[in-house]
Amino acid sequence: MDTYTEKIRSIAGSLLKEGKVDRVIGYKKGSIPMATNPFAARTVEQARELVFNSTCVMNLANYITDSSETIAVAAKGCDSRNIVTHIVENKIKRDQVYIIGVPCSGMVDKRRIIEEFGSDLTEFSENGDEISVKSLDKEEVLKKQDYLRDCCTTCIKPNPVVYDELAGELVPEPEVKNRFASVEKIEAMDPDEKYQYFTDLTADCIRCYACRNACPICYCPTCFVDESGPQWVGKGQNETDIQTFHFLRAFHCAGRCTDCGACEEACPMGIKVREFTKKLNKDTSELFGWDAGLDQTKRPPLDTYSPEDPDDFIK
Amino acid sequence: MLTLSELIDVKGEKGNFEIDILKKPRYVDLDLCIGCGACAEKCPGKADDEYNEDLVKRKSVYVEYAQAVPLKYRIDPETCLKLTKDKCGNCEEACPTSAINFDDKEETVTIKTGSIILSPGYKPFDPSQFDNYQYSNYPNVVTAMEFERILSATGPTMGHITTMPKVPVNPKKKKDKELAAYRKDPKKIAWFQCVGSRDINKCDNAHCSSVCCMYAVKEAIISKEHAGDELDCSIFFMDMRTPGKDFEKYYNNAQEKHGINFIRSRVHSVTEVPGTHDLEVVYADEAGEIQKEIYDMVVLSVGLEIPEETRNLAEKLNIEMSPGGFCNTSTFDPVSSSVDGIYVAGAFNRPQDIPQSVLDASAAASAAGDDLSPARNTLTKKLEEVPRINVVGERPRIGVFICDCGSNIKGVVDCAHVTEYAKTLPYVEFADEPMFACSQDTQDKMVEYIKEKNLNRIVVAACTPKTHEPLFQETLENAGLNKYLFEMTNIRNHDSWVHKNNPDMATKKAKDLVRMAVSKAALSEPLKEEKIPMDERVMVVGGGMAGISAARSLSAQGYEVHIIEKQDRLGGEALKLHKTPKGEDIQKKLKSIAEDVNANDNIKVHLNTTIESTDGFVGNFKSRITENGDSSEIEYGAAVLATGATAHEPDEYGFGMDDRVVTSLDLDRMLIENSAELDKMNSATFIQCVGSRDTNRPYCSKICCTHSVHNAIELKTRKPDMDVFILYRDIRTYGENELLYKQARDLGVIFIRYDLENKPDVRTENGSLVIKARDHVLGQPLEIESDLLVLATAIVPRKDEKLANFFKVPLNEEGFFVEKHAKLGPAEFATDGVFICGSGHYPKPLDEAITQGKAAASRALTLLGKKDNLFTSGTVALVDQEKCSSCGVCVAICPYSAPSFLEEGRYSGKAEINPVLCKGCGLCVASCRSGALHLKGFNTDQIFSQIFALDEVV
Amino acid sequence: MGNNVTGSVAVIGGGISGMLSALDLANSGYYVYLVEKGPAIGGVMAQLDKTFPTNDCAM
């Protein structure tokens, strides 16, 4: 996928040179192996720092909201879907954003690599379907396909759903067998088990809100957790407050989440935050035939009412 | 309001009537009675309860039903022991307000009025005269009205269906006891349609009662809901008549979803199965075979008829009656009786359902007002305004009133204890325990207390704010307090009524509720109601008969009206029609009406005009129109949408291939032109439901049956030896149109039924037009050679999404406009200031379109009458723009289009609420993720304070 | 007819039609006498359980 780098640089360079956009948002190499950081290039020189590889996990739609500038974004399938959501929710206008579409073959699960190699990675590179990883005491060439992030294995739109220009050939659309298998497992639990499951899941949460900050659709000027009048949730490490935060945030994401995985990626404690949002993705998909970020003309199902809405839950 | 009163005589004429009214004694003083029920508790008298169709007993001193208006008791002089035998008098002793007056006398009062509206209603047909249904003898044969009470939660069995409904629940008589032993939950119920309707053999009611098909379907559906799916419901009918809006879907659902059996047969007789009280029903099925079936209960779908006393009254007033015994009205003045200045509404006008009666009501109101517009506002009273006290910044001083509601609350809740408790709550200065918080003397006292104790917040713990909040708010205003400094909590419906058996817990709950209300009231602030400026002009979109009627009524009451018509002349679809079913010449009448409209200074007609855009809201609309190519702008305060509907273009039965195949409107054109072609023809065939009641258009077009039957008569009258056939699915000549159906049969028109699966086949053979169908009586295929084939085409809505969008009004699946309320708001939209009439709402004949036009005008008049008095509500949503994320959920979710985005200024792109459009429903508040929306009067801190107050230990 | 007409209307019958006629008239500036022969207004509709086709409660 790193073949895209050159193409992105050249598109970005000419956009900036011609003054078509004020900035280009992409990724820049980080200071340690397997780290790429979101980066806004404002000059032709900075454009040369842009990279793209299988570690570009953060969602760049997060950096384009509430701006009067014209912005170009290197967008994977998930990023593009969040741009669509932003357009629907008035966070940016379509003609304000230049989408450099990046067909995606999936991002590598950094957490698993570190687990298997120990934390001291010294080198990471990729070559087509293979990735080579070096740590202080180990060196291996692996199949990228075996080390994809969970959200990438159930991705339904690896190609950008909307773009102005492509940085590479579109990839074949995958056939995802059952993208909600993980949710079904939880659904099958009895209430006590479920309660225990979610209690355990959030036990490590330190309320740093990194998940929220990484999430492109968490853009409220004041998040409910920061509100003091009324104070919806307490500020401490109370179990109820922690759960309230996660559940409420998930509900706010219902019908809007693209399962991009940025939240999980950002979590310093390795909490599977997607377990919350994924259930609501499943519900909106099953009840409303809706997946977020595919249609610039329609609002998410929970924003609207139609007499045909399913109401079997009303007895 | 004059109750227990009857009109006895009318003198004078239009504009100035003198009416004698006989007031019968109530024996209870209306002003003193507080409706507490102490009298009825002590009353030993018993009488049949008319409200429950005599299925149960009531006391001699009674109110008809719990929600009665006025909620005042009455003594029934026929069964009261004091009045009949001069014994007893318990009620007089029990009454806490000395309201009982046994000396009350009948009196005659004379009132002076400018117009009279007669809406005396109907009476359900009494089936006891039919010996074949044995209504009087068999305990399991009931009328639909009785069955209605059986289904009702307030009825004798609280909605539980059992057999032997006419036998008392606790039988005393020996015979009743025997019958009660047979009581069981029915497994099979049959409905017989047309009992006392469409029948001149056993009774004199030739008309169709219009409502029974639908109510029978409704009763069957509700029965299944109550008794479960196993209940077998069968409806025996002749023609299923479901021509109203959404009726056909209801009928289809009854068959497909609810599994109700529909059997096309008029039942011959019913006999009891010996040894049981089950009923054996003998009938001929569609194939002509005799069938026998046993049912547990039979419900007679009794028709509507005008009672003798009403007929006598009509005779006295010289009001002409129709052949069916209803009031005679013309198509073009559908609510005017034959006497000038006397108008009619409801079932007295014609047998009709609730929405139609509601339209009649408004139409009659506007017609009655038309005559009197010079005297408008001369006899009504204006309220004085009390200067407001400013309470902002003051420490809350709360007054709490704990209502006993007679024994309704006090009988369960320890109100005295709750009152004492209320005094201990923060900010409470004063607490009192009135017997009836809503009584006039309590209102007066409340004003005094507010002034004396300097109270600035009031809490009433009583019944529901839905009915009583406005009363208390008015009292606050009379004391100079802003009406939003009031809080009501329901310790009756939510407490004493539901926790009857748990008085201790109920008292505890009442304390919780009061504490919560007090904590909320302490945080309440005075809210402002913004005045809405009102442009008194009205725009009527559509110059068909409905629109014209609306415009004429509005102009008669002095308002300026603009009619927008996209064609080059007024009249709409009526321009294509020949005669009304009553035989009136439509074109002639239309011409004179159009002349009248053109000569009217108050009506400005814009022909060849379309609307390009519309902005604004109630009182303040603005539209850009293009008239003959020129663009201009008009401003107005209310709009009436009367855009009508069009005829369906058929694509079957050889239409367009053979010139002899025409539509109903083509035939009307030939009749208008008095075409010589018609005289050459020897036969004509009509096919009904062309494009209606099928999968594409699952609705009935309502007018085509009557239209075809009438045109068939027209053809038969022109040329009696002409062979005329009508191929139909159900003949839906509802109301007195049924008489036309009969006339057509008498004239020799042949009716052949077909069903959707076996539509007639039309082809040209050797130059002749041949229609193949199946004779439903003989079961044989038959061929009709016809010189003319008339297709009764569906009425198709315009589905005008652009217009719907302009006025923010909804369209249904088929493309008809959706009115505010199917029953009670049939001539208006949920959007304030926008009204609806004509076939854009649903297909309808001329008289109904005109009625709806007048009704829409009447509804608009009530709005225009509020000029200078129209205010927004104080409880509206408010955006905190600092917190708004511009996501637009509120804009998308609001059913009233109140939120929009600011277009300029510091908060450009953020949401704001138009308080005029906001109904305070709170949808936006709940849906806002960013917490930017607040509902005034229901602030988050108020809600939280209530929740936290609930947690406190008592 | 001139201006000397009486600005009031008598509505005979307090069923659904009568009640709504009276309301419309009162709200557009006319004094209304609502005359009902029974002890309370409401008419037959008050006796109905539910109404078609929406199955709304008649009360």
Short mmCIF file of N, CA and C in Angstrom, two decimals, chain B residues 2-5 7 15-16 19 21 26 50-51 53 65 69 111-120 122 145 148-149 151-152 214 218 222 247 250 309 346 357-358 361-362 365 369 371-377 557 821 823 858-859 862, chain C residues 1-56 59:
data_model
loop_
_atom_site.label_atom_id
_atom_site.label_comp_id
_atom_site.label_asym_id
_atom_site.label_seq_id
_atom_site.Cartn_x
_atom_site.Cartn_y
_atom_site.Cartn_z
N LEU B 2 -77.31 25.18 27.48
CA LEU B 2 -78.59 24.83 28.09
C LEU B 2 -78.80 23.33 27.97
N THR B 3 -78.73 22.63 29.12
CA THR B 3 -78.95 21.18 29.06
C THR B 3 -80.38 20.87 29.49
N LEU B 4 -80.79 19.64 29.27
CA LEU B 4 -82.16 19.20 29.57
C LEU B 4 -83.17 20.15 28.93
N SER B 5 -82.78 20.67 27.76
CA SER B 5 -83.60 21.68 27.13
C SER B 5 -84.01 21.25 25.73
N LEU B 7 -85.99 22.56 22.07
CA LEU B 7 -86.52 23.67 21.31
C LEU B 7 -88.01 23.41 21.10
N GLY B 15 -81.50 36.24 10.69
CA GLY B 15 -80.96 37.48 11.23
C GLY B 15 -81.51 37.78 12.61
N ASN B 16 -82.81 37.51 12.79
CA ASN B 16 -83.44 37.77 14.08
C ASN B 16 -84.50 36.71 14.42
N ILE B 19 -86.44 32.21 19.87
CA ILE B 19 -86.58 30.77 20.06
C ILE B 19 -87.07 30.47 21.46
N ILE B 21 -87.49 27.87 24.37
CA ILE B 21 -86.83 26.65 24.80
C ILE B 21 -87.42 26.19 26.12
N ARG B 26 -83.63 19.90 36.62
CA ARG B 26 -82.52 18.99 36.90
C ARG B 26 -82.59 18.55 38.37
N GLU B 50 -79.00 4.48 30.44
CA GLU B 50 -79.12 4.69 28.98
C GLU B 50 -77.75 4.76 28.34
N TYR B 51 -76.80 5.35 29.07
CA TYR B 51 -75.46 5.51 28.51
C TYR B 51 -74.88 4.14 28.16
N GLU B 53 -76.56 1.62 27.25
CA GLU B 53 -77.58 0.93 26.48
C GLU B 53 -78.45 0.03 27.35
N TYR B 65 -71.86 9.87 32.49
CA TYR B 65 -70.59 9.14 32.46
C TYR B 65 -69.52 10.04 33.07
N VAL B 69 -69.87 16.53 30.43
CA VAL B 69 -69.82 17.99 30.55
C VAL B 69 -71.24 18.50 30.42
N ILE B 111 -84.83 32.86 23.74
CA ILE B 111 -83.54 33.45 23.41
C ILE B 111 -83.62 34.08 22.03
N LYS B 112 -82.80 35.10 21.82
CA LYS B 112 -82.79 35.75 20.52
C LYS B 112 -81.48 35.41 19.82
N THR B 113 -81.59 34.93 18.62
CA THR B 113 -80.37 34.61 17.88
C THR B 113 -80.53 35.02 16.42
N GLY B 114 -79.41 35.12 15.74
CA GLY B 114 -79.43 35.50 14.34
C GLY B 114 -79.57 34.31 13.41
N SER B 115 -79.00 33.18 13.81
CA SER B 115 -79.08 31.96 13.00
C SER B 115 -79.37 30.79 13.91
N ILE B 116 -79.78 29.69 13.29
CA ILE B 116 -80.02 28.47 14.05
C ILE B 116 -79.29 27.33 13.36
N ILE B 117 -78.62 26.51 14.13
CA ILE B 117 -78.02 25.30 13.57
C ILE B 117 -78.72 24.11 14.21
N LEU B 118 -79.25 23.24 13.39
CA LEU B 118 -79.90 22.04 13.91
C LEU B 118 -78.94 20.86 13.79
N SER B 119 -78.59 20.28 14.92
CA SER B 119 -77.75 19.08 14.90
C SER B 119 -78.31 18.10 15.93
N PRO B 120 -79.58 17.70 15.74
CA PRO B 120 -80.23 16.87 16.76
C PRO B 120 -79.80 15.41 16.72
N TYR B 122 -79.13 11.39 15.45
CA TYR B 122 -79.94 10.28 14.95
C TYR B 122 -80.28 9.34 16.10
N MET B 145 -74.76 -1.02 18.98
CA MET B 145 -74.57 0.00 20.02
C MET B 145 -74.33 -0.67 21.36
N GLU B 148 -70.94 -2.04 21.38
CA GLU B 148 -69.96 -0.96 21.56
C GLU B 148 -69.69 -0.74 23.06
N ARG B 149 -70.76 -0.78 23.86
CA ARG B 149 -70.59 -0.61 25.30
C ARG B 149 -69.89 -1.82 25.91
N LEU B 151 -67.66 -3.58 24.51
CA LEU B 151 -66.23 -3.49 24.19
C LEU B 151 -65.52 -2.42 25.01
N SER B 152 -66.31 -1.47 25.53
CA SER B 152 -65.68 -0.31 26.15
C SER B 152 -65.15 -0.61 27.54
N MET B 214 -68.19 0.03 8.32
CA MET B 214 -66.94 0.34 8.99
C MET B 214 -67.01 0.02 10.49
N LYS B 218 -64.68 -2.53 12.56
CA LYS B 218 -63.96 -2.06 13.75
C LYS B 218 -64.27 -2.93 14.95
N ILE B 222 -61.59 -5.05 17.10
CA ILE B 222 -61.38 -4.80 18.53
C ILE B 222 -61.74 -6.05 19.35
N PHE B 247 -60.31 3.82 4.65
CA PHE B 247 -61.26 2.77 5.03
C PHE B 247 -60.94 1.45 4.32
N TYR B 250 -58.29 -0.42 5.88
CA TYR B 250 -58.78 -0.97 7.15
C TYR B 250 -59.52 -2.29 6.86
N GLU B 309 -89.46 12.47 16.98
CA GLU B 309 -89.56 13.81 17.57
C GLU B 309 -88.82 14.84 16.71
N GLY B 346 -74.48 17.20 10.88
CA GLY B 346 -74.47 15.88 11.48
C GLY B 346 -75.44 14.93 10.80
N SER B 357 -69.41 14.54 9.91
CA SER B 357 -70.23 15.36 10.81
C SER B 357 -69.44 16.55 11.33
N VAL B 358 -68.15 16.32 11.56
CA VAL B 358 -67.30 17.40 12.04
C VAL B 358 -67.19 18.48 10.96
N ALA B 361 -70.28 20.38 10.86
CA ALA B 361 -70.36 21.29 12.01
C ALA B 361 -69.67 22.61 11.68
N SER B 362 -68.44 22.52 11.16
CA SER B 362 -67.71 23.73 10.85
C SER B 362 -68.37 24.46 9.69
N ALA B 365 -71.32 26.24 10.90
CA ALA B 365 -70.89 27.40 11.69
C ALA B 365 -70.55 28.56 10.76
N GLY B 369 -72.55 32.02 10.35
CA GLY B 369 -71.85 33.27 10.58
C GLY B 369 -71.95 34.22 9.39
N ASP B 371 -74.35 35.06 7.63
CA ASP B 371 -75.51 35.94 7.72
C ASP B 371 -75.30 37.06 8.72
N LEU B 372 -74.42 36.82 9.67
CA LEU B 372 -74.39 37.69 10.85
C LEU B 372 -73.14 38.54 10.94
N SER B 373 -72.32 38.53 9.87
CA SER B 373 -71.00 39.15 10.04
C SER B 373 -71.06 40.61 10.51
N PRO B 374 -72.10 41.39 10.15
CA PRO B 374 -72.11 42.76 10.69
C PRO B 374 -72.17 42.80 12.21
N ALA B 375 -72.74 41.75 12.80
CA ALA B 375 -72.93 41.75 14.26
C ALA B 375 -71.86 40.96 14.98
N ARG B 376 -70.79 40.63 14.24
CA ARG B 376 -69.73 39.84 14.86
C ARG B 376 -69.11 40.61 16.02
N ASN B 377 -68.77 39.88 17.08
CA ASN B 377 -68.12 40.45 18.27
C ASN B 377 -69.00 41.45 19.03
N GLN B 557 -67.57 36.94 5.37
CA GLN B 557 -67.34 37.45 6.73
C GLN B 557 -66.33 38.59 6.71
N HIS B 821 -56.24 15.64 12.05
CA HIS B 821 -56.77 14.53 12.82
C HIS B 821 -57.88 13.88 11.99
N LYS B 823 -60.41 12.28 12.67
CA LYS B 823 -61.78 12.48 13.14
C LYS B 823 -62.08 13.95 13.39
N SER B 858 -64.37 27.99 7.97
CA SER B 858 -64.77 28.17 9.36
C SER B 858 -63.57 28.04 10.30
N ARG B 859 -62.74 27.02 10.02
CA ARG B 859 -61.55 26.84 10.85
C ARG B 859 -60.62 28.04 10.70
N THR B 862 -61.88 31.01 12.73
CA THR B 862 -61.59 30.99 14.16
C THR B 862 -60.17 31.49 14.41
N MET C 1 -80.10 43.05 4.16
CA MET C 1 -80.42 42.67 5.52
C MET C 1 -80.04 43.77 6.52
N GLY C 2 -79.03 44.53 6.12
CA GLY C 2 -78.63 45.64 6.99
C GLY C 2 -77.85 45.18 8.18
N ASN C 3 -77.64 46.07 9.10
CA ASN C 3 -76.78 45.77 10.23
C ASN C 3 -77.52 45.26 11.44
N ASN C 4 -78.87 45.36 11.40
CA ASN C 4 -79.57 44.98 12.62
C ASN C 4 -79.89 43.49 12.67
N VAL C 5 -78.82 42.72 12.68
CA VAL C 5 -78.99 41.29 12.91
C VAL C 5 -78.43 40.98 14.30
N THR C 6 -78.88 39.86 14.84
CA THR C 6 -78.42 39.48 16.18
C THR C 6 -77.14 38.67 16.06
N GLY C 7 -76.14 39.02 16.84
CA GLY C 7 -74.83 38.35 16.72
C GLY C 7 -74.71 37.08 17.52
N SER C 8 -75.80 36.31 17.57
CA SER C 8 -75.74 35.06 18.32
C SER C 8 -76.38 33.95 17.50
N VAL C 9 -76.03 32.72 17.86
CA VAL C 9 -76.54 31.56 17.12
C VAL C 9 -77.02 30.52 18.13
N ALA C 10 -78.16 29.89 17.80
CA ALA C 10 -78.62 28.77 18.62
C ALA C 10 -78.18 27.49 17.94
N VAL C 11 -77.54 26.62 18.68
CA VAL C 11 -77.18 25.31 18.15
C VAL C 11 -78.02 24.29 18.89
N ILE C 12 -78.86 23.57 18.15
CA ILE C 12 -79.78 22.63 18.77
C ILE C 12 -79.19 21.23 18.66
N GLY C 13 -78.78 20.66 19.78
CA GLY C 13 -78.20 19.33 19.78
C GLY C 13 -76.73 19.39 20.16
N GLY C 14 -76.37 18.72 21.24
CA GLY C 14 -75.01 18.82 21.76
C GLY C 14 -74.16 17.60 21.47
N GLY C 15 -74.36 16.99 20.29
CA GLY C 15 -73.48 15.89 19.88
C GLY C 15 -72.21 16.46 19.29
N ILE C 16 -71.47 15.60 18.60
CA ILE C 16 -70.18 16.04 18.08
C ILE C 16 -70.35 17.22 17.11
N SER C 17 -71.37 17.18 16.25
CA SER C 17 -71.58 18.28 15.30
C SER C 17 -71.94 19.56 16.03
N GLY C 18 -72.88 19.44 16.95
CA GLY C 18 -73.33 20.62 17.67
C GLY C 18 -72.21 21.27 18.46
N MET C 19 -71.45 20.44 19.17
CA MET C 19 -70.37 20.98 20.01
C MET C 19 -69.36 21.73 19.16
N LEU C 20 -68.98 21.12 18.02
CA LEU C 20 -67.94 21.75 17.20
C LEU C 20 -68.45 22.98 16.47
N SER C 21 -69.71 22.96 16.06
CA SER C 21 -70.29 24.17 15.47
C SER C 21 -70.22 25.30 16.48
N ALA C 22 -70.62 24.97 17.71
CA ALA C 22 -70.65 25.98 18.76
C ALA C 22 -69.26 26.54 19.01
N LEU C 23 -68.26 25.65 19.04
CA LEU C 23 -66.89 26.11 19.29
C LEU C 23 -66.40 27.03 18.18
N ASP C 24 -66.63 26.60 16.92
CA ASP C 24 -66.18 27.41 15.79
C ASP C 24 -66.83 28.80 15.83
N LEU C 25 -68.11 28.83 16.12
CA LEU C 25 -68.82 30.11 16.14
C LEU C 25 -68.32 30.99 17.28
N ALA C 26 -68.19 30.39 18.46
CA ALA C 26 -67.74 31.17 19.61
C ALA C 26 -66.35 31.74 19.34
N ASN C 27 -65.50 30.94 18.69
CA ASN C 27 -64.14 31.39 18.43
C ASN C 27 -64.07 32.41 17.30
N SER C 28 -65.12 32.51 16.51
CA SER C 28 -65.03 33.54 15.47
C SER C 28 -65.90 34.75 15.82
N GLY C 29 -66.33 34.85 17.07
CA GLY C 29 -66.92 36.11 17.52
C GLY C 29 -68.43 36.14 17.65
N TYR C 30 -69.06 34.99 17.77
CA TYR C 30 -70.51 34.98 17.96
C TYR C 30 -70.86 34.35 19.30
N TYR C 31 -71.92 34.87 19.91
CA TYR C 31 -72.40 34.27 21.15
C TYR C 31 -73.22 33.04 20.78
N VAL C 32 -73.03 31.94 21.49
CA VAL C 32 -73.69 30.70 21.11
C VAL C 32 -74.53 30.15 22.26
N TYR C 33 -75.76 29.75 21.93
CA TYR C 33 -76.57 28.97 22.86
C TYR C 33 -76.51 27.52 22.39
N LEU C 34 -75.95 26.65 23.18
CA LEU C 34 -75.92 25.23 22.84
C LEU C 34 -77.03 24.55 23.62
N VAL C 35 -78.01 24.05 22.89
CA VAL C 35 -79.20 23.49 23.53
C VAL C 35 -79.18 21.96 23.41
N GLU C 36 -79.18 21.28 24.55
CA GLU C 36 -79.09 19.83 24.54
C GLU C 36 -80.23 19.26 25.40
N LYS C 37 -80.89 18.24 24.86
CA LYS C 37 -82.04 17.74 25.61
C LYS C 37 -81.63 16.83 26.77
N GLY C 38 -80.47 16.22 26.69
CA GLY C 38 -80.01 15.36 27.78
C GLY C 38 -79.32 16.17 28.86
N PRO C 39 -78.89 15.49 29.95
CA PRO C 39 -78.24 16.21 31.04
C PRO C 39 -76.79 16.64 30.73
N ALA C 40 -76.18 16.04 29.71
CA ALA C 40 -74.80 16.40 29.40
C ALA C 40 -74.59 16.35 27.89
N ILE C 41 -73.62 17.12 27.40
CA ILE C 41 -73.36 17.10 25.96
C ILE C 41 -72.44 15.92 25.63
N GLY C 42 -72.25 15.67 24.37
CA GLY C 42 -71.37 14.55 23.97
C GLY C 42 -72.00 13.67 22.90
N GLY C 43 -73.32 13.46 23.03
CA GLY C 43 -74.02 12.70 22.01
C GLY C 43 -73.60 11.25 21.95
N VAL C 44 -73.84 10.63 20.79
CA VAL C 44 -73.59 9.20 20.65
C VAL C 44 -72.10 8.89 20.67
N MET C 45 -71.29 9.84 20.18
CA MET C 45 -69.85 9.56 20.09
C MET C 45 -69.28 9.18 21.45
N ALA C 46 -69.84 9.80 22.51
CA ALA C 46 -69.33 9.51 23.85
C ALA C 46 -69.61 8.07 24.28
N GLN C 47 -70.55 7.42 23.56
CA GLN C 47 -70.86 6.03 23.91
C GLN C 47 -69.95 5.04 23.17
N LEU C 48 -69.27 5.55 22.14
CA LEU C 48 -68.46 4.65 21.33
C LEU C 48 -67.17 4.30 22.06
N ASP C 49 -66.67 3.13 21.74
CA ASP C 49 -65.44 2.68 22.37
C ASP C 49 -64.26 3.26 21.60
N LYS C 50 -64.05 2.73 20.41
CA LYS C 50 -62.97 3.23 19.56
C LYS C 50 -63.59 3.73 18.26
N THR C 51 -62.83 4.47 17.48
CA THR C 51 -63.36 4.97 16.22
C THR C 51 -62.54 4.43 15.05
N PHE C 52 -63.20 4.17 13.91
CA PHE C 52 -62.47 3.72 12.72
C PHE C 52 -61.99 4.93 11.94
N PRO C 53 -61.00 4.87 11.06
CA PRO C 53 -60.14 3.69 10.83
C PRO C 53 -58.87 3.72 11.66
N THR C 54 -58.79 4.64 12.63
CA THR C 54 -57.53 4.77 13.34
C THR C 54 -57.55 4.06 14.69
N ASN C 55 -58.74 3.53 15.06
CA ASN C 55 -58.91 2.89 16.37
C ASN C 55 -58.58 3.82 17.53
N ASP C 56 -58.73 5.13 17.30
CA ASP C 56 -58.54 6.08 18.39
C ASP C 56 -59.70 5.94 19.38
N MET C 59 -63.51 8.90 23.40
CA MET C 59 -63.59 9.90 24.46
C MET C 59 -62.67 11.08 24.19
#
